[in-house]
Amino acid sequence: MKPPSLRKGKTPRRPAPKKPYNNQKDPVGVYCRVRPLSCDDEECCIEVIHNTTIQLHAPDGLKANRNGEYKETQYSFKKVFGIKTTQMELFEDVSKPLVDDVIHGKNGLLFTYGVTGSGKTYTMTGSAGQGGLLPRSLDMIFNSIGPYQAKRFVFKPDDKNGMEIQNQVDALLERQKRDSQQNVPKTPSSRQRLDPEFADMIRPEEACKADGVDEDSSYSVFVSYIEIYNNYIYDLLEETPVDPLKAKPPQSKILREDQNHNMYVAGCTEVEVKSTDEAFDVFWKGQKKRRIANTQLNRESSRSHSVFIIKLAQAPLDADGDNVLQDKNQVTVSQLCLVDLAGSERTSRTRAEGSRLREAGNINQSLMTLRTCMEVLRENQMCGTNKMVPYRDSKVTHFFKNYFDGEGKVRMIVCVNPKADDYEETLLVMRFAEMTQEVEVARPVDRPICGFAPGRRQRNLAFKDELSRRLEERGGPVDTEIPAALNQLLQSFPPLPPCEISDPSDDQTLPRLIEALERRHRMRQSMIDEYNRTANMLKSMLQEMDGSLMNKENYIHQQQGQLGEKDKCIQDQKSEIDRLEKKAKMLEYKIDILQKTTNIYEEDKRTLQHELESREHRLAREQSEKKRMEARMQGMVYDTKLQWEKECERRVNAKQLEMQNKLWVKDEKLKQLKAIVTESRPENPPARPEKPQRPSREKDRLPAKRSASPSPVPSSCALPQPCPPHPASYTCDPKVAKAGGTGGPLSPKASGLSVASCITDWEQRVPQDSRQRSQSPPSSRAPDSLDRRRGRQWQLQHQHQRDWEVPQQPDHVGVEEVAGPRTGAPVRPHHRRSHSAGNERWVDHKPVTNVELDTVMQPNLPNSIKVSTPSEKALSKADKYVLTHQEVASDGEIQTKLIKGEVFKTRSGGQAVQFTDIETLKQENPTASSRKRRSSENQPPQGDGNMQGGWTDVENRCSVAVEMRAGSNLGPGYQHHGYQKRRKP
Ligand code: ADP
Ligand code: MG
């Protein structure tokens, strides 16, 4: 039974479109072949460590890379073939599947890649006895399709990369034409005819054959051989005129795209070959031509790419299985391209010069383009991009465009020479190979099956055999014999009784015959019945079977429909999976980046934390430092406060004493007044003037004794005669002497107090005195600018002062003037020591409590007796007395007073000091006192009124009183202002 589609008519199903959508992809198969070293003592840089991996060792001269590391890199391939690999083994693994595909109508591309001398040509072509992939592929094809080849010229290339089918007559005519032209035997009788180079390339035991060859198709093999040199394509099989005069340089060919978008070399010779030897022959011719061209044009074969194309055309036999179906659409053309690429070494290695350099550059350029194409393809496939692949940049890539764009199986054999010299070039080759492995090519789909029933060829052959046998037998006896089956059937019938009638009266023979014949007839009838019954049964059985077959077919159709849907579903899911995988890759990449970023941030965080910690430490340290400082400052503040409190207390005390003194002075005055009153009365005897009572705390405690009687002289006093009662003159009473000391009952300021009392006393008189002396010119006062020099002039001026003082009134006149007119003669005639200038002696009394001020202006008293407590002994040796007294002024400054006096011998033989002068040395803060200074500097005394207004402090008035009294024409008030930087508050 024929399939339903055929039962309806003889027209076969239309073939499916040539390239159905196929998204199944296979990576480019990259293999590595390591050739043996030329000589054993060469340095080797490659080691096969696994059947898929090789390891490259940098040669001795190149042991370290830029980082100084030992370089050892591994590269993996689909398979690695070591030096011992035979051509056959290589063929089995690499080439055989491609040939198998070609026979089954699928395209294949195989190329060898490597530097010159790495064994590309050896691998592709081989040598005598060591046939390479090319002869073996051809051999396998012919071994497989040999019996099914179409007659020559049945298939005819159409110049557009397609194949036409000629009718029998045209093909026969063309065959006859060819035979007459070339006179070549149809098939080479032996291999001896071949070039010795190709003889015995394949041993008979190595012969290979493809499985599953479609017997119901007819095949034809066409070969082309082209060379791409300097980016030009040359046809190596082109017929050239035999006449060398007509010979012209080979013309380059161009690439075209056919209707199926396959690239082909336009006008390229395609030679139909019918056997391996014939194909070899053609190849050899092309090879020879190539060599001649290379020699003639001085080119190097290693710089050109050679492409051997095996095209296999196949078409199904017609329904009779007799002839090729005359339908162009049923022709399947598959091709296997065997490419021996140019050496991949860089230009520098080829040592090319001039135009040769350009050639080499182009060759490398085409390999570079191949590399770029692979890179772009890989990127597009891995990252889902759609970058344009620059196939057109070189002829090689352009030619093979549809293998990568469309479909086909692509394999590459990377040939390497393990010698150390090639190391660097080999590295580049390896990188290219690694990258190429990641490129994927669409898997070729199966050829659509034609609709005819299979086994046509066999049936036709059997029929033909039978026919020819019968034809042969026709010459013999005519075929009148009963066929054996029939004979057999006849023999199964009961034998006929003898039917010879010799006796006319024989009436037994005929009835017996009749009976036998009737029996036979009955048997025949029953057999016919049986036959009919059986036939009917068979018919019904067949009908039944047909019905079930129909059902099954329907079911199959249904299932196929479902299968198609499922397939579609699977395809969709696969594409979804692809998409997701790509996405996953992208995400992984992103995760990687994020991980790296996180690491960086964490590192930053750690450093910042570290910094923070150190800063916190520093802060804590600074805070504790601050606390310590605060504690110290508080201590200091407390100390200072205490100090000031003490100082304030001291000042209050001083003021109190001063006030008490004033009180005492007033008391004294009252007493004196009283004395005057009593003196004016004659009946009252003149009273001895009262010795002025020194104010003291003891005295304060006692009831005030305002009598004129002198205070009792203590028994310890060494002075036999009490001093005359003069408020401003002190006898050298031990009490007085003690006043400047420290051990007395008085405070250290006691001497200051007694002095102050004197001053107060003088104060009372000053207005009177100043009025008396107002006639002296106010301008006589030294200009203030002189004040500064006074420090230096101090001694001298005082010398002058003494000089004019001596002949005039005694120094104590300030007091006696008041008392004198009333009391008459002086109370005590002073004995004046002679003191010519230079030989006077001073008692320099400096109480130990004095603060050493280091003032510039200090009295310089040569030859003085320095004492801290004045004693009678010291006074007896001197005639002048000076007391350095310090006290705190109202503005807080320390002011130093030099209270000067003259020492007199009393009539009783004691010593008395009469104070004559007070000098004030006042330290002022130069900045704070500038206003004050200016006022005293710029306002010369204007007269009495001015004097009173201008000088209000006790010392000034005091000095005026003294000096005016002395009749000085220098004017009032020498003030010794020691302008000095303030040392302590
Ligand atoms: P290429 O074509 O790469 O320039 P060839 O194929 O011409 O290199 O090889 C150079 C030489 O090395 C030849 O003489 C060849 O016989 C030899 N050769 C290459 N590969 C092998 C191999 N696998 N075994 C033995 N000899 C080889
Ligand atoms: Mg070569």
PDB file of N, CA and C in Angstrom, residues 114-116 120-121 227-232 290 294 297-306 340-367 396:
ATOM      1  N   GLY A 114      46.804  28.424  11.802  1.00  0.00           N
ATOM      2  CA  GLY A 114      48.069  28.333  12.534  1.00  0.00           C
ATOM      3  C   GLY A 114      49.167  29.065  11.793  1.00  0.00           C
ATOM      4  N   VAL A 115      50.303  29.116  12.420  1.00  0.00           N
ATOM      5  CA  VAL A 115      51.429  29.823  11.789  1.00  0.00           C
ATOM      6  C   VAL A 115      52.024  28.934  10.711  1.00  0.00           C
ATOM      7  N   THR A 116      52.842  29.523   9.867  1.00  0.00           N
ATOM      8  CA  THR A 116      53.467  28.768   8.793  1.00  0.00           C
ATOM      9  C   THR A 116      54.360  27.670   9.381  1.00  0.00           C
ATOM     10  N   LYS A 120      49.406  22.891   8.757  1.00  0.00           N
ATOM     11  CA  LYS A 120      48.056  23.103   8.190  1.00  0.00           C
ATOM     12  C   LYS A 120      47.883  22.307   6.909  1.00  0.00           C
ATOM     13  N   THR A 121      48.854  22.485   6.024  1.00  0.00           N
ATOM     14  CA  THR A 121      48.758  21.803   4.732  1.00  0.00           C
ATOM     15  C   THR A 121      48.880  20.290   4.917  1.00  0.00           C
ATOM     16  N   GLU A 227      41.802  30.082  -4.799  1.00  0.00           N
ATOM     17  CA  GLU A 227      42.863  30.607  -3.949  1.00  0.00           C
ATOM     18  C   GLU A 227      42.551  32.069  -3.676  1.00  0.00           C
ATOM     19  N   ILE A 228      42.693  32.467  -2.430  1.00  0.00           N
ATOM     20  CA  ILE A 228      42.494  33.890  -2.110  1.00  0.00           C
ATOM     21  C   ILE A 228      43.852  34.447  -1.740  1.00  0.00           C
ATOM     22  N   TYR A 229      44.320  35.321  -2.587  1.00  0.00           N
ATOM     23  CA  TYR A 229      45.645  35.886  -2.370  1.00  0.00           C
ATOM     24  C   TYR A 229      45.532  37.393  -2.457  1.00  0.00           C
ATOM     25  N   ASN A 230      46.037  38.052  -1.454  1.00  0.00           N
ATOM     26  CA  ASN A 230      46.014  39.516  -1.449  1.00  0.00           C
ATOM     27  C   ASN A 230      44.589  40.051  -1.614  1.00  0.00           C
ATOM     28  N   ASN A 231      43.663  39.331  -1.041  1.00  0.00           N
ATOM     29  CA  ASN A 231      42.241  39.660  -1.088  1.00  0.00           C
ATOM     30  C   ASN A 231      41.647  39.593  -2.496  1.00  0.00           C
ATOM     31  N   TYR A 232      42.288  38.796  -3.360  1.00  0.00           N
ATOM     32  CA  TYR A 232      41.722  38.519  -4.686  1.00  0.00           C
ATOM     33  C   TYR A 232      41.441  37.036  -4.760  1.00  0.00           C
ATOM     34  N   ARG A 290      48.571  26.378  -8.957  1.00  0.00           N
ATOM     35  CA  ARG A 290      48.874  27.289  -7.861  1.00  0.00           C
ATOM     36  C   ARG A 290      50.386  27.442  -7.714  1.00  0.00           C
ATOM     37  N   ASN A 294      52.537  30.789  -8.212  1.00  0.00           N
ATOM     38  CA  ASN A 294      53.379  31.299  -7.131  1.00  0.00           C
ATOM     39  C   ASN A 294      54.804  31.516  -7.602  1.00  0.00           C
ATOM     40  N   LEU A 297      54.806  34.475 -10.206  1.00  0.00           N
ATOM     41  CA  LEU A 297      54.547  35.800  -9.613  1.00  0.00           C
ATOM     42  C   LEU A 297      55.346  36.026  -8.321  1.00  0.00           C
ATOM     43  N   ASN A 298      56.251  35.083  -8.056  1.00  0.00           N
ATOM     44  CA  ASN A 298      57.114  35.227  -6.885  1.00  0.00           C
ATOM     45  C   ASN A 298      56.304  35.436  -5.606  1.00  0.00           C
ATOM     46  N   ARG A 299      55.332  34.552  -5.402  1.00  0.00           N
ATOM     47  CA  ARG A 299      54.531  34.663  -4.184  1.00  0.00           C
ATOM     48  C   ARG A 299      54.826  33.468  -3.277  1.00  0.00           C
ATOM     49  N   GLU A 300      54.463  33.624  -2.074  1.00  0.00           N
ATOM     50  CA  GLU A 300      54.655  32.515  -1.143  1.00  0.00           C
ATOM     51  C   GLU A 300      53.309  31.855  -0.891  1.00  0.00           C
ATOM     52  N   SER A 301      53.310  30.539  -1.037  1.00  0.00           N
ATOM     53  CA  SER A 301      52.020  29.838  -0.890  1.00  0.00           C
ATOM     54  C   SER A 301      51.484  29.995   0.528  1.00  0.00           C
ATOM     55  N   SER A 302      52.388  30.202   1.474  1.00  0.00           N
ATOM     56  CA  SER A 302      51.927  30.321   2.862  1.00  0.00           C
ATOM     57  C   SER A 302      51.137  31.596   3.091  1.00  0.00           C
ATOM     58  N   ARG A 303      51.181  32.502   2.092  1.00  0.00           N
ATOM     59  CA  ARG A 303      50.457  33.773   2.267  1.00  0.00           C
ATOM     60  C   ARG A 303      49.070  33.741   1.659  1.00  0.00           C
ATOM     61  N   SER A 304      48.723  32.643   1.037  1.00  0.00           N
ATOM     62  CA  SER A 304      47.402  32.600   0.409  1.00  0.00           C
ATOM     63  C   SER A 304      46.515  31.593   1.126  1.00  0.00           C
ATOM     64  N   HIS A 305      45.261  31.833   1.002  1.00  0.00           N
ATOM     65  CA  HIS A 305      44.291  30.882   1.544  1.00  0.00           C
ATOM     66  C   HIS A 305      43.828  30.019   0.377  1.00  0.00           C
ATOM     67  N   SER A 306      43.774  28.711   0.587  1.00  0.00           N
ATOM     68  CA  SER A 306      43.232  27.871  -0.488  1.00  0.00           C
ATOM     69  C   SER A 306      41.947  27.239  -0.002  1.00  0.00           C
ATOM     70  N   ASP A 340      42.516  25.833   3.733  1.00  0.00           N
ATOM     71  CA  ASP A 340      43.874  25.858   4.283  1.00  0.00           C
ATOM     72  C   ASP A 340      44.259  27.330   4.353  1.00  0.00           C
ATOM     73  N   LEU A 341      44.112  27.880   5.534  1.00  0.00           N
ATOM     74  CA  LEU A 341      44.337  29.330   5.672  1.00  0.00           C
ATOM     75  C   LEU A 341      45.817  29.685   5.581  1.00  0.00           C
ATOM     76  N   ALA A 342      46.061  30.950   5.325  1.00  0.00           N
ATOM     77  CA  ALA A 342      47.445  31.431   5.269  1.00  0.00           C
ATOM     78  C   ALA A 342      48.045  31.413   6.674  1.00  0.00           C
ATOM     79  N   GLY A 343      49.342  31.461   6.724  1.00  0.00           N
ATOM     80  CA  GLY A 343      50.036  31.479   8.020  1.00  0.00           C
ATOM     81  C   GLY A 343      49.564  32.669   8.837  1.00  0.00           C
ATOM     82  N   SER A 344      49.277  32.428  10.101  1.00  0.00           N
ATOM     83  CA  SER A 344      48.690  33.504  10.915  1.00  0.00           C
ATOM     84  C   SER A 344      49.731  34.399  11.549  1.00  0.00           C
ATOM     85  N   GLU A 345      51.029  34.186  11.221  1.00  0.00           N
ATOM     86  CA  GLU A 345      52.072  34.994  11.857  1.00  0.00           C
ATOM     87  C   GLU A 345      51.944  36.455  11.450  1.00  0.00           C
ATOM     88  N   ARG A 346      52.466  37.311  12.315  1.00  0.00           N
ATOM     89  CA  ARG A 346      52.395  38.740  12.033  1.00  0.00           C
ATOM     90  C   ARG A 346      53.382  39.098  10.938  1.00  0.00           C
ATOM     91  N   THR A 347      53.194  40.283  10.361  1.00  0.00           N
ATOM     92  CA  THR A 347      53.992  40.705   9.206  1.00  0.00           C
ATOM     93  C   THR A 347      55.478  40.694   9.520  1.00  0.00           C
ATOM     94  N   SER A 348      55.813  41.127  10.736  1.00  0.00           N
ATOM     95  CA  SER A 348      57.231  41.249  11.080  1.00  0.00           C
ATOM     96  C   SER A 348      57.947  39.904  10.918  1.00  0.00           C
ATOM     97  N   ARG A 349      57.232  38.847  11.228  1.00  0.00           N
ATOM     98  CA  ARG A 349      57.836  37.528  11.187  1.00  0.00           C
ATOM     99  C   ARG A 349      58.131  37.096   9.759  1.00  0.00           C
ATOM    100  N   THR A 350      57.293  37.575   8.832  1.00  0.00           N
ATOM    101  CA  THR A 350      57.484  37.113   7.455  1.00  0.00           C
ATOM    102  C   THR A 350      58.646  37.830   6.769  1.00  0.00           C
ATOM    103  N   ARG A 351      59.186  38.847   7.421  1.00  0.00           N
ATOM    104  CA  ARG A 351      60.311  39.604   6.877  1.00  0.00           C
ATOM    105  C   ARG A 351      60.010  40.094   5.457  1.00  0.00           C
ATOM    106  N   ALA A 352      58.772  40.449   5.212  1.00  0.00           N
ATOM    107  CA  ALA A 352      58.390  40.894   3.876  1.00  0.00           C
ATOM    108  C   ALA A 352      58.832  42.328   3.642  1.00  0.00           C
ATOM    109  N   GLU A 353      59.045  42.647   2.406  1.00  0.00           N
ATOM    110  CA  GLU A 353      59.486  44.003   2.067  1.00  0.00           C
ATOM    111  C   GLU A 353      58.663  44.516   0.895  1.00  0.00           C
ATOM    112  N   GLY A 354      58.539  45.835   0.828  1.00  0.00           N
ATOM    113  CA  GLY A 354      57.902  46.480  -0.322  1.00  0.00           C
ATOM    114  C   GLY A 354      56.513  45.949  -0.599  1.00  0.00           C
ATOM    115  N   SER A 355      56.313  45.569  -1.873  1.00  0.00           N
ATOM    116  CA  SER A 355      54.980  45.128  -2.262  1.00  0.00           C
ATOM    117  C   SER A 355      54.615  43.835  -1.548  1.00  0.00           C
ATOM    118  N   ARG A 356      55.648  43.081  -1.231  1.00  0.00           N
ATOM    119  CA  ARG A 356      55.409  41.832  -0.507  1.00  0.00           C
ATOM    120  C   ARG A 356      54.832  42.119   0.871  1.00  0.00           C
ATOM    121  N   LEU A 357      55.288  43.239   1.412  1.00  0.00           N
ATOM    122  CA  LEU A 357      54.773  43.633   2.729  1.00  0.00           C
ATOM    123  C   LEU A 357      53.278  43.919   2.648  1.00  0.00           C
ATOM    124  N   ARG A 358      52.902  44.555   1.546  1.00  0.00           N
ATOM    125  CA  ARG A 358      51.498  44.879   1.351  1.00  0.00           C
ATOM    126  C   ARG A 358      50.671  43.597   1.258  1.00  0.00           C
ATOM    127  N   GLU A 359      51.229  42.657   0.551  1.00  0.00           N
ATOM    128  CA  GLU A 359      50.531  41.372   0.402  1.00  0.00           C
ATOM    129  C   GLU A 359      50.353  40.727   1.771  1.00  0.00           C
ATOM    130  N   ALA A 360      51.466  40.669   2.467  1.00  0.00           N
ATOM    131  CA  ALA A 360      51.424  40.032   3.786  1.00  0.00           C
ATOM    132  C   ALA A 360      50.425  40.750   4.673  1.00  0.00           C
ATOM    133  N   GLY A 361      50.457  42.098   4.546  1.00  0.00           N
ATOM    134  CA  GLY A 361      49.522  42.897   5.332  1.00  0.00           C
ATOM    135  C   GLY A 361      48.091  42.498   5.034  1.00  0.00           C
ATOM    136  N   ASN A 362      47.796  42.316   3.747  1.00  0.00           N
ATOM    137  CA  ASN A 362      46.434  41.940   3.373  1.00  0.00           C
ATOM    138  C   ASN A 362      46.059  40.569   3.898  1.00  0.00           C
ATOM    139  N   ILE A 363      47.023  39.691   3.824  1.00  0.00           N
ATOM    140  CA  ILE A 363      46.743  38.337   4.304  1.00  0.00           C
ATOM    141  C   ILE A 363      46.417  38.394   5.790  1.00  0.00           C
ATOM    142  N   ASN A 364      47.257  39.115   6.472  1.00  0.00           N
ATOM    143  CA  ASN A 364      46.990  39.231   7.889  1.00  0.00           C
ATOM    144  C   ASN A 364      45.711  40.004   8.137  1.00  0.00           C
ATOM    145  N   GLN A 365      45.462  40.948   7.240  1.00  0.00           N
ATOM    146  CA  GLN A 365      44.241  41.726   7.380  1.00  0.00           C
ATOM    147  C   GLN A 365      43.028  40.801   7.310  1.00  0.00           C
ATOM    148  N   SER A 366      43.080  39.856   6.374  1.00  0.00           N
ATOM    149  CA  SER A 366      41.922  38.963   6.247  1.00  0.00           C
ATOM    150  C   SER A 366      41.788  38.084   7.488  1.00  0.00           C
ATOM    151  N   LEU A 367      42.915  37.678   8.052  1.00  0.00           N
ATOM    152  CA  LEU A 367      42.833  36.885   9.287  1.00  0.00           C
ATOM    153  C   LEU A 367      42.348  37.743  10.448  1.00  0.00           C
ATOM    154  N   VAL A 396      37.689  36.263   2.499  1.00  0.00           N
ATOM    155  CA  VAL A 396      37.556  34.990   3.209  1.00  0.00           C
ATOM    156  C   VAL A 396      36.291  34.992   4.066  1.00  0.00           C
TER     157      VAL A 396
END
